[in-house]
Amino acid sequence: MRYAANLLVVSDSPANTIEPCLAEAGYRCTRLSFLAIFEQDFGDQSFDLILIDGENNFANVNVKDIAKMAAANNFPTLVVGPADLKCRIQTISPGYCDLELLGRVRALVRLETMEQELVRRISTTETYGVDITGVTSPEPDIGEANILIVGNKTVVLGNILLRLDTRTNIHICKNPDMALDDLRTRRFDAVILSGVGHGDSNLRLCYDIRSDTKLYNLPVLMVLENSENRRAAYVHGVSDIILHETEMDALVNRAGLQIQQHRYRFAIQKLFRIAKPHPVADGPTDLYSSGFMRAHLPTMFAEHAAQQKVMTVASLKIANFDEITRDYGYPSGDQLLRQVGSALSSLVRGEDFCCHYNTGHFVIALPGTRRQEALIALKRVEGVLKNTDFALPSTDMPVRIEAMIGMAEVGAGDSIEEVVERSVTLTGEDEKAA
C-alpha cells in the first residue's frame, strides 16, 4: 500500500489523537516512545516528518533533544502540544482542531515534495543541454518578501509588525473590500489577515482569493484573537493561523513555511521559462512537451515507488476539440490549446507536472497525492474550464469546451500509457464525493 507521506509519531500513548486523524488522511504513521527514539538507528529509513506528541511525554524527555536528533537526520519536525522552542520548528498549541493538524502536516510534507520535484525537474531539463545555473532552491528566511497585511486593529497590527523581518516589504490595507485590488495590481508573497474582521469580512476576503484563478495559490495567514474561529478559518481557505498573543512568536515560522512554498512554485516556473528555447515545450499549449513527459514521468514513478508514496495521474480531454477545429479552423484550434494550456498552468499546484499528451489531450501528474485529493483539486479545474468563454479569432461568439477529466493512482510497474488508459471519466459517485 502507498501513502501520502511517511510520518514518525513520537508518543508514549498508543491512544493518542494524532495518528487516527493522519491515518484517515492517507499518511503512514510509525510510532515510537520518547525513550525508544534515541535507541533507533534510522539508517536508510526516511521519514517525511516527525511529530512530537508533547501532551503524552510520560518520560519527560526534553523535546529539544529530539529536535536536535531530527535536524541531524534532516527530518522536518512538528511539535504538537506545549512547546517553548524559539527556533524554526513548527508547532501546534493545545486545543487544535483536526483541520489545523492536517493543514500544518500537509504544508511541511508539501514543501519536501516541492523540493524533490524541483530536483527531478532540474535533472530532466539538464538532459536537454539547458544551463540551469540561475535556478536555485529558495531560502527559508522571509527576507525581502512582499506581504500585504489586511486589518485596522492597532494592537494586532502592531504585534504582527514587531515579529516580521525588518527587511520585509509591508503594505497595509485597512479595508478588506479594497484588498483584492491591491492583490491584483501588485505581486505579493503572502497575505496576513488581522482576525476574521468586522462581520467576518476577512473570511469572505479569503474565500474571494481562493475563487480567483490568478490568486488561488497565494499564501493566506490569519492572526486569530478568538481560538474558537480556528476551524472556520481553515474552512474558508486560510493557509495557516496564528493565535494572537499566545502564538505570535510562531508567526515568522509559519509565514516563512508558506512563503517558501510560494517561492518554490516560482522557481519551478522559472526553470520552465529558462528551458523554453530548448525542445522541452509544446508549441500550441506552451506546456511541457509529450517528449519531456516521457523522459520525466518514469523518474517520478520510480522515486514514488521507492518511497512507497502515492501519486495520481490525471487525464484531461477537450471532448469537442475536433468539432471546434472543423467549425472554426485549425488556427482557432491552436489558439484554444494555448488558452487552455495557460489556464492549466495557473490552476495546478507548483509541484504538479502538466503537459500536452496528444492533440486536445492533457496529462497532469500530482506527486504525493491520493486520488481522493486529486479529485477535489481537478473538479475545480474542470469547473473553471467548463465555465470559461474562450475567444477565437475566427468568430465573435465565445466558445465553451467540453472538458472530460479522469484520474488513476500509479501502481507498481505501471507505464505512462497504462496509467493514462486507466484514467476514466469521473463517475456520478466520484462527483458526489467531491
Tab-separated table of C-alpha atoms in Angstrom:
chain	number	residue	atom	x	y	z
A	1	MET	CA	0.000	0.000	0.000
A	2	ARG	CA	1.199	3.505	-0.809
A	3	TYR	CA	0.806	6.598	1.350
A	4	ALA	CA	0.751	10.367	1.014
A	5	ALA	CA	3.853	10.507	3.240
A	6	ASN	CA	5.735	8.542	5.896
A	7	LEU	CA	5.403	10.097	9.347
A	8	LEU	CA	7.101	9.262	12.635
A	9	VAL	CA	4.943	9.976	15.681
A	10	VAL	CA	6.861	10.246	18.955
A	11	SER	CA	4.355	9.487	21.701
A	12	ASP	CA	4.096	7.477	24.901
A	13	SER	CA	0.377	6.858	24.337
A	14	PRO	CA	-0.990	4.289	21.841
A	15	ALA	CA	-4.317	6.100	22.248
A	16	ASN	CA	-3.009	9.492	21.098
A	17	THR	CA	-5.326	11.593	18.935
A	18	ILE	CA	-2.687	12.368	16.322
A	19	GLU	CA	-2.436	9.044	14.491
A	20	PRO	CA	-6.135	8.347	13.700
A	21	CYS	CA	-6.613	11.729	12.032
A	22	LEU	CA	-3.486	11.395	9.912
A	23	ALA	CA	-4.056	7.739	9.009
A	24	GLU	CA	-7.510	8.577	7.721
A	25	ALA	CA	-5.963	11.282	5.542
A	26	GLY	CA	-3.697	8.721	3.862
A	27	TYR	CA	-0.480	9.076	5.863
A	28	ARG	CA	1.590	6.149	7.101
A	29	CYS	CA	2.286	6.604	10.820
A	30	THR	CA	5.067	4.826	12.693
A	31	ARG	CA	5.024	5.363	16.460
A	32	LEU	CA	7.996	5.300	18.828
A	33	SER	CA	8.087	6.176	22.515
A	34	PHE	CA	10.116	9.159	23.721
A	35	LEU	CA	12.824	6.865	25.111
A	36	ALA	CA	12.850	4.443	22.186
A	37	ILE	CA	13.554	7.126	19.620
A	38	PHE	CA	17.069	7.636	20.985
A	39	GLU	CA	17.761	3.916	20.520
A	40	GLN	CA	16.563	3.989	16.913
A	41	ASP	CA	19.112	3.581	14.155
A	42	PHE	CA	17.396	5.297	11.250
A	43	GLY	CA	19.939	4.185	8.665
A	44	ASP	CA	18.320	4.401	5.225
A	45	GLN	CA	14.844	4.744	6.744
A	46	SER	CA	13.438	8.086	5.716
A	47	PHE	CA	10.554	9.963	7.278
A	48	ASP	CA	8.966	12.968	5.658
A	49	LEU	CA	8.087	14.450	9.041
A	50	ILE	CA	8.495	13.786	12.773
A	51	LEU	CA	5.575	14.702	15.015
A	52	ILE	CA	6.347	15.080	18.713
A	53	ASP	CA	3.320	14.475	20.936
A	54	GLY	CA	4.098	16.935	23.714
A	55	GLU	CA	0.869	16.080	25.529
A	56	ASN	CA	1.889	12.424	26.003
A	57	ASN	CA	5.512	12.670	27.086
A	58	PHE	CA	5.318	10.473	30.200
A	59	ALA	CA	9.107	10.052	30.315
A	60	ASN	CA	9.541	13.848	30.497
A	61	VAL	CA	12.141	13.786	27.738
A	62	ASN	CA	13.486	17.188	26.717
A	63	VAL	CA	11.866	17.925	23.368
A	64	LYS	CA	14.902	19.971	22.343
A	65	ASP	CA	16.999	16.784	22.330
A	66	ILE	CA	14.596	15.141	19.882
A	67	ALA	CA	14.635	18.276	17.755
A	68	LYS	CA	18.428	18.077	17.530
A	69	MET	CA	18.247	14.398	16.544
A	70	ALA	CA	15.644	15.198	13.875
A	71	ALA	CA	17.803	18.010	12.488
A	72	ALA	CA	20.816	15.671	12.352
A	73	ASN	CA	18.764	13.251	10.207
A	74	ASN	CA	17.281	16.086	8.124
A	75	PHE	CA	13.726	15.331	9.263
A	76	PRO	CA	11.272	18.265	9.444
A	77	THR	CA	9.674	18.448	12.894
A	78	LEU	CA	6.267	19.415	14.228
A	79	VAL	CA	5.687	19.704	17.972
A	80	VAL	CA	2.068	19.018	18.945
A	81	GLY	CA	1.116	20.399	22.347
A	82	PRO	CA	3.038	22.567	24.830
A	83	ALA	CA	6.288	23.919	23.396
A	84	ASP	CA	8.630	26.782	24.164
A	85	LEU	CA	11.061	26.219	21.316
A	86	LYS	CA	12.094	29.508	19.721
A	87	CYS	CA	13.572	28.124	16.526
A	88	ARG	CA	12.473	27.009	13.058
A	89	ILE	CA	10.456	24.052	14.363
A	90	GLN	CA	6.749	24.235	13.577
A	91	THR	CA	4.317	23.868	16.485
A	92	ILE	CA	0.648	23.311	17.249
A	93	SER	CA	-0.736	24.570	20.541
A	94	PRO	CA	-3.207	22.583	22.701
A	95	GLY	CA	-6.844	22.780	21.647
A	96	TYR	CA	-6.062	22.439	17.938
A	97	CYS	CA	-8.708	21.204	15.511
A	98	ASP	CA	-8.175	18.387	13.027
A	99	LEU	CA	-8.018	20.823	10.095
A	100	GLU	CA	-5.181	22.669	11.794
A	101	LEU	CA	-3.204	19.463	12.316
A	102	LEU	CA	-3.794	18.318	8.740
A	103	GLY	CA	-3.043	21.761	7.319
A	104	ARG	CA	0.316	22.078	9.054
A	105	VAL	CA	1.327	18.500	8.269
A	106	ARG	CA	0.370	18.937	4.621
A	107	ALA	CA	2.328	22.183	4.407
A	108	LEU	CA	5.504	20.562	5.748
A	109	VAL	CA	5.118	17.459	3.592
A	110	ARG	CA	4.280	19.535	0.544
A	111	LEU	CA	7.440	21.598	0.960
A	112	GLU	CA	9.505	18.420	0.811
A	113	THR	CA	7.516	17.247	-2.226
A	114	MET	CA	8.263	20.541	-3.987
A	115	GLU	CA	11.960	20.262	-3.119
A	116	GLN	CA	12.106	16.761	-4.587
A	117	GLU	CA	10.199	17.750	-7.733
A	118	LEU	CA	12.458	20.747	-8.352
A	119	VAL	CA	15.492	18.440	-8.166
A	120	ARG	CA	13.826	15.949	-10.537
A	121	ARG	CA	12.750	18.685	-12.940
A	122	ILE	CA	16.281	20.145	-12.997
A	123	SER	CA	17.767	16.711	-13.677
A	124	THR	CA	15.452	16.029	-16.628
A	125	THR	CA	15.935	19.539	-18.021
A	126	GLU	CA	19.725	19.182	-17.935
A	127	THR	CA	19.481	16.178	-20.273
A	128	TYR	CA	18.327	18.650	-22.940
A	129	GLY	CA	21.561	20.622	-22.569
A	130	VAL	CA	19.960	23.500	-20.703
A	131	ASP	CA	22.095	25.723	-18.451
A	132	ILE	CA	20.040	25.981	-15.252
A	133	THR	CA	22.599	27.718	-13.020
A	134	GLY	CA	20.080	30.532	-12.484
A	135	VAL	CA	17.641	28.210	-10.694
A	136	THR	CA	18.248	27.578	-7.000
A	137	SER	CA	16.219	26.350	-4.030
A	138	PRO	CA	14.567	29.237	-2.156
A	139	GLU	CA	15.974	30.313	1.188
A	140	PRO	CA	13.841	29.558	4.269
A	141	ASP	CA	14.067	33.156	5.541
A	142	ILE	CA	11.265	35.589	4.771
A	143	GLY	CA	13.864	38.213	3.902
A	144	GLU	CA	12.593	40.854	1.484
A	145	ALA	CA	9.205	39.224	0.977
A	146	ASN	CA	6.285	41.404	-0.114
A	147	ILE	CA	3.470	40.976	2.403
A	148	LEU	CA	0.012	42.529	2.428
A	149	ILE	CA	-1.489	42.961	5.902
A	150	VAL	CA	-5.254	43.422	5.998
A	151	GLY	CA	-6.859	44.887	9.125
A	152	ASN	CA	-7.317	48.009	11.201
A	153	LYS	CA	-6.888	46.873	14.804
A	154	THR	CA	-3.893	48.784	16.114
A	155	VAL	CA	-2.793	46.248	18.752
A	156	VAL	CA	-2.939	43.230	16.447
A	157	LEU	CA	-1.299	45.132	13.618
A	158	GLY	CA	1.481	46.305	15.921
A	159	ASN	CA	2.176	42.765	17.146
A	160	ILE	CA	2.360	41.491	13.570
A	161	LEU	CA	4.821	44.214	12.558
A	162	LEU	CA	7.031	43.528	15.581
A	163	ARG	CA	7.516	39.897	14.517
A	164	LEU	CA	8.290	40.388	10.837
A	165	ASP	CA	11.791	40.719	9.419
A	166	THR	CA	12.932	44.333	9.194
A	167	ARG	CA	13.788	43.726	5.518
A	168	THR	CA	10.220	42.656	4.731
A	169	ASN	CA	8.314	44.920	2.340
A	170	ILE	CA	4.972	45.568	4.025
A	171	HIS	CA	1.835	47.066	2.562
A	172	ILE	CA	-1.131	47.709	4.877
A	173	CYS	CA	-4.741	47.679	3.706
A	174	LYS	CA	-7.221	48.656	6.394
A	175	ASN	CA	-10.322	47.963	4.299
A	176	PRO	CA	-10.816	44.295	3.244
A	177	ASP	CA	-13.048	45.449	0.382
A	178	MET	CA	-10.029	47.138	-1.217
A	179	ALA	CA	-7.589	44.259	-0.688
A	180	LEU	CA	-8.414	42.400	-3.911
A	181	ASP	CA	-7.492	45.481	-5.940
A	182	ASP	CA	-4.110	45.607	-4.208
A	183	LEU	CA	-3.526	41.897	-4.814
A	184	ARG	CA	-4.382	42.162	-8.499
A	185	THR	CA	-2.185	45.178	-9.173
A	186	ARG	CA	0.911	44.224	-7.169
A	187	ARG	CA	2.782	40.976	-6.583
A	188	PHE	CA	2.768	39.695	-3.007
A	189	ASP	CA	4.405	36.647	-1.444
A	190	ALA	CA	1.732	36.320	1.253
A	191	VAL	CA	-1.298	37.938	2.854
A	192	ILE	CA	-1.754	38.251	6.611
A	193	LEU	CA	-5.336	38.853	7.760
A	194	SER	CA	-5.793	40.551	11.124
A	195	GLY	CA	-8.587	38.490	12.658
A	196	VAL	CA	-11.848	37.492	10.988
A	197	GLY	CA	-12.676	41.169	10.501
A	198	HIS	CA	-15.885	43.050	11.103
A	199	GLY	CA	-18.818	40.844	10.143
A	200	ASP	CA	-16.424	38.092	9.007
A	201	SER	CA	-15.115	40.392	6.244
A	202	ASN	CA	-11.656	38.779	6.231
A	203	LEU	CA	-13.163	35.305	5.946
A	204	ARG	CA	-15.087	36.483	2.888
A	205	LEU	CA	-11.892	38.020	1.501
A	206	CYS	CA	-10.097	34.697	1.885
A	207	TYR	CA	-12.910	32.947	0.039
A	208	ASP	CA	-12.670	35.529	-2.764
A	209	ILE	CA	-8.911	34.977	-3.030
A	210	ARG	CA	-9.413	31.220	-3.370
A	211	SER	CA	-12.045	31.843	-6.055
A	212	ASP	CA	-9.661	33.958	-8.158
A	213	THR	CA	-7.673	31.930	-10.697
A	214	LYS	CA	-4.620	34.198	-10.510
A	215	LEU	CA	-4.586	34.433	-6.703
A	216	TYR	CA	-5.654	30.884	-5.880
A	217	ASN	CA	-2.194	29.695	-4.799
A	218	LEU	CA	-1.319	32.779	-2.742
A	219	PRO	CA	-0.452	32.020	0.923
A	220	VAL	CA	-3.033	33.500	3.301
A	221	LEU	CA	-2.372	33.569	7.053
A	222	MET	CA	-4.795	34.747	9.715
A	223	VAL	CA	-3.980	36.083	13.173
A	224	LEU	CA	-6.904	34.985	15.353
A	225	GLU	CA	-7.951	36.727	18.547
A	226	ASN	CA	-10.512	34.016	19.284
A	227	SER	CA	-9.366	30.383	19.188
A	228	GLU	CA	-12.951	29.301	18.518
A	229	ASN	CA	-12.526	30.590	14.958
A	230	ARG	CA	-9.817	28.050	14.128
A	231	ARG	CA	-11.992	25.689	12.089
A	232	ALA	CA	-13.887	28.487	10.319
A	233	ALA	CA	-10.599	29.974	9.127
A	234	TYR	CA	-9.491	26.727	7.502
A	235	VAL	CA	-12.918	26.074	6.001
A	236	HIS	CA	-12.713	29.442	4.228
A	237	GLY	CA	-9.326	28.595	2.722
A	238	VAL	CA	-6.733	30.064	5.093
A	239	SER	CA	-3.280	28.507	4.633
A	240	ASP	CA	-2.378	28.754	8.326
A	241	ILE	CA	-3.384	30.525	11.519
A	242	ILE	CA	-1.622	32.185	14.448
A	243	LEU	CA	-3.375	32.740	17.769
A	244	HIS	CA	-2.924	36.326	18.903
A	245	GLU	CA	-0.741	36.848	21.992
A	246	THR	CA	-0.157	33.120	22.736
A	247	GLU	CA	1.373	32.182	19.356
A	248	MET	CA	2.751	35.413	17.936
A	249	ASP	CA	6.343	34.150	18.216
A	250	ALA	CA	5.355	31.439	15.712
A	251	LEU	CA	4.280	33.989	13.094
A	252	VAL	CA	7.644	34.143	11.319
A	253	ASN	CA	7.988	30.336	11.170
A	254	ARG	CA	4.502	29.793	9.780
A	255	ALA	CA	4.692	32.659	7.337
A	256	GLY	CA	8.152	31.511	6.260
A	257	LEU	CA	6.914	27.993	5.522
A	258	GLN	CA	4.095	29.268	3.320
A	259	ILE	CA	6.292	31.830	1.556
A	260	GLN	CA	8.975	29.230	0.889
A	261	GLN	CA	6.367	27.034	-0.805
A	262	HIS	CA	5.237	30.009	-2.878
A	263	ARG	CA	8.824	30.669	-3.928
A	264	TYR	CA	9.331	27.032	-4.902
A	265	ARG	CA	6.392	27.436	-7.264
A	266	PHE	CA	8.126	30.390	-8.907
A	267	ALA	CA	11.449	28.504	-9.017
A	268	ILE	CA	9.808	25.632	-10.907
A	269	GLN	CA	8.133	28.122	-13.248
A	270	LYS	CA	11.448	29.944	-13.758
A	271	LEU	CA	13.094	26.658	-14.700
A	272	PHE	CA	10.494	26.141	-17.422
A	273	ARG	CA	10.950	29.681	-18.766
A	274	ILE	CA	14.728	29.197	-18.997
A	275	ALA	CA	14.297	25.855	-20.774
A	276	LYS	CA	11.667	27.006	-23.297
A	277	PRO	CA	14.174	27.901	-26.065
A	278	HIS	CA	15.160	24.228	-25.989
A	279	PRO	CA	12.844	21.433	-27.227
A	280	VAL	CA	11.106	20.936	-23.877
A	281	ALA	CA	7.947	22.958	-24.546
A	282	ASP	CA	4.912	22.098	-26.645
A	283	GLY	CA	4.286	24.838	-29.229
A	284	PRO	CA	0.479	25.128	-29.259
A	285	THR	CA	-0.082	24.807	-25.486
A	286	ASP	CA	3.087	26.374	-24.014
A	287	LEU	CA	3.262	23.456	-21.567
A	288	TYR	CA	5.847	20.693	-21.321
A	289	SER	CA	6.010	18.545	-24.448
A	290	SER	CA	4.995	14.921	-24.706
A	291	GLY	CA	8.653	14.024	-25.198
A	292	PHE	CA	9.737	15.746	-21.994
A	293	MET	CA	6.891	13.996	-20.183
A	294	ARG	CA	8.124	10.581	-21.380
A	295	ALA	CA	11.583	11.403	-20.048
A	296	HIS	CA	10.348	12.822	-16.727
A	297	LEU	CA	7.416	10.714	-15.533
A	298	PRO	CA	9.349	7.413	-15.276
A	299	THR	CA	11.643	9.103	-12.734
A	300	MET	CA	8.633	10.328	-10.765
A	301	PHE	CA	7.111	6.832	-10.874
A	302	ALA	CA	10.335	5.171	-9.705
A	303	GLU	CA	11.008	7.578	-6.828
A	304	HIS	CA	7.428	7.379	-5.544
A	305	ALA	CA	7.566	3.570	-5.658
A	306	ALA	CA	10.886	3.528	-3.760
A	307	GLN	CA	9.401	5.744	-1.034
A	308	GLN	CA	6.045	3.915	-1.006
A	309	LYS	CA	4.347	7.195	-1.825
A	310	VAL	CA	1.110	7.556	-3.690
A	311	MET	CA	0.927	9.509	-6.936
A	312	THR	CA	-2.015	10.322	-9.175
A	313	VAL	CA	-2.042	10.950	-12.902
A	314	ALA	CA	-4.978	12.871	-14.338
A	315	SER	CA	-6.125	12.924	-17.934
A	316	LEU	CA	-7.991	15.921	-19.369
A	317	LYS	CA	-9.515	15.808	-22.833
A	318	ILE	CA	-11.294	18.528	-24.785
A	319	ALA	CA	-14.143	16.329	-25.967
A	320	ASN	CA	-15.394	18.795	-28.584
A	321	PHE	CA	-11.949	19.772	-29.930
A	322	ASP	CA	-12.485	18.128	-33.348
A	323	GLU	CA	-15.837	19.897	-33.636
A	324	ILE	CA	-14.227	23.267	-32.849
A	325	THR	CA	-11.451	22.818	-35.421
A	326	ARG	CA	-13.997	21.702	-38.011
A	327	ASP	CA	-16.218	24.730	-37.421
A	328	TYR	CA	-13.554	27.400	-36.914
A	329	GLY	CA	-10.372	26.033	-38.475
A	330	TYR	CA	-7.018	24.763	-37.225
A	331	PRO	CA	-5.615	28.223	-36.311
A	332	SER	CA	-8.545	28.641	-33.925
A	333	GLY	CA	-7.871	25.160	-32.561
A	334	ASP	CA	-4.272	26.140	-31.831
A	335	GLN	CA	-5.469	29.344	-30.159
A	336	LEU	CA	-7.792	27.291	-27.984
A	337	LEU	CA	-4.995	24.917	-26.982
A	338	ARG	CA	-2.831	27.885	-25.948
A	339	GLN	CA	-5.634	29.345	-23.815
A	340	VAL	CA	-6.390	26.006	-22.136
A	341	GLY	CA	-2.685	25.444	-21.523
A	342	SER	CA	-2.386	28.880	-19.921
A	343	ALA	CA	-5.378	28.171	-17.679
A	344	LEU	CA	-3.967	24.822	-16.575
A	345	SER	CA	-0.549	26.252	-15.747
A	346	SER	CA	-2.156	28.779	-13.383
A	347	LEU	CA	-4.644	26.341	-11.817
A	348	VAL	CA	-2.369	23.405	-10.945
A	349	ARG	CA	-0.088	23.410	-7.911
A	350	GLY	CA	3.570	24.331	-8.256
A	351	GLU	CA	4.777	20.743	-7.836
A	352	ASP	CA	2.282	19.269	-10.332
A	353	PHE	CA	3.613	18.325	-13.760
A	354	CYS	CA	1.383	19.331	-16.675
A	355	CYS	CA	1.958	18.510	-20.345
A	356	HIS	CA	0.267	18.161	-23.734
A	357	TYR	CA	-0.093	14.399	-24.199
A	358	ASN	CA	-1.837	14.367	-27.559
A	359	THR	CA	-3.931	16.788	-29.614
A	360	GLY	CA	-6.526	18.207	-27.249
A	361	HIS	CA	-5.419	15.751	-24.536
A	362	PHE	CA	-3.522	16.921	-21.442
A	363	VAL	CA	-1.873	14.943	-18.638
A	364	ILE	CA	-1.301	16.202	-15.088
A	365	ALA	CA	0.893	14.293	-12.642
A	366	LEU	CA	0.228	15.059	-8.979
A	367	PRO	CA	3.095	13.850	-6.739
A	368	GLY	CA	2.275	12.633	-3.237
A	369	THR	CA	-1.457	12.916	-3.877
A	370	ARG	CA	-4.175	10.303	-3.437
A	371	ARG	CA	-6.988	10.025	-5.936
A	372	GLN	CA	-9.425	11.491	-3.364
A	373	GLU	CA	-7.454	14.725	-3.008
A	374	ALA	CA	-6.680	14.873	-6.727
A	375	LEU	CA	-10.392	14.574	-7.443
A	376	ILE	CA	-11.194	17.656	-5.341
A	377	ALA	CA	-8.465	19.743	-6.990
A	378	LEU	CA	-9.281	18.633	-10.526
A	379	LYS	CA	-13.019	19.104	-10.171
A	380	ARG	CA	-12.174	22.761	-9.610
A	381	VAL	CA	-10.029	22.776	-12.764
A	382	GLU	CA	-12.859	21.143	-14.685
A	383	GLY	CA	-15.357	23.671	-13.332
A	384	VAL	CA	-13.219	26.644	-14.360
A	385	LEU	CA	-12.604	25.301	-17.864
A	386	LYS	CA	-16.239	24.386	-18.463
A	387	ASN	CA	-17.427	27.832	-17.378
A	388	THR	CA	-14.836	29.868	-19.261
A	389	ASP	CA	-15.717	31.649	-22.501
A	390	PHE	CA	-12.778	31.183	-24.866
A	391	ALA	CA	-12.224	33.832	-27.560
A	392	LEU	CA	-11.244	32.557	-31.014
A	393	PRO	CA	-10.078	34.795	-33.908
A	394	SER	CA	-12.495	33.338	-36.436
A	395	THR	CA	-15.692	34.090	-34.526
A	396	ASP	CA	-17.153	36.864	-32.403
A	397	MET	CA	-19.071	34.332	-30.339
A	398	PRO	CA	-17.444	32.937	-27.202
A	399	VAL	CA	-16.694	29.216	-27.303
A	400	ARG	CA	-17.183	26.737	-24.459
A	401	ILE	CA	-15.251	23.478	-24.230
A	402	GLU	CA	-16.392	20.079	-23.015
A	403	ALA	CA	-13.703	19.047	-20.544
A	404	MET	CA	-13.516	15.367	-19.620
A	405	ILE	CA	-11.317	14.524	-16.637
A	406	GLY	CA	-10.262	11.124	-15.394
A	407	MET	CA	-7.553	10.017	-12.995
A	408	ALA	CA	-5.788	6.977	-11.613
A	409	GLU	CA	-3.191	6.283	-8.952
A	410	VAL	CA	0.118	4.953	-10.243
A	411	GLY	CA	0.576	1.256	-9.469
A	412	ALA	CA	3.636	-0.976	-9.319
A	413	GLY	CA	5.257	-1.390	-12.712
A	414	ASP	CA	2.824	0.943	-14.476
A	415	SER	CA	3.848	2.549	-17.738
A	416	ILE	CA	2.688	6.027	-18.705
A	417	GLU	CA	0.289	4.620	-21.263
A	418	GLU	CA	-1.217	2.163	-18.767
A	419	VAL	CA	-1.917	4.870	-16.189
A	420	VAL	CA	-3.413	7.257	-18.739
A	421	GLU	CA	-5.548	4.477	-20.207
A	422	ARG	CA	-6.794	3.554	-16.741
A	423	SER	CA	-7.820	7.135	-16.118
A	424	VAL	CA	-11.549	7.124	-16.675
A	425	THR	CA	-14.168	9.838	-16.752
A	426	LEU	CA	-15.470	10.837	-13.319
A	427	THR	CA	-18.408	8.698	-12.247
A	428	GLY	CA	-21.511	10.027	-10.579
A	429	GLU	CA	-20.290	8.573	-7.299
A	430	ASP	CA	-16.976	10.448	-7.640
A	431	GLU	CA	-18.766	13.700	-8.379
A	432	LYS	CA	-20.947	13.252	-5.313
A	433	ALA	CA	-17.855	12.596	-3.173
A	434	ALA	CA	-16.240	15.772	-4.464
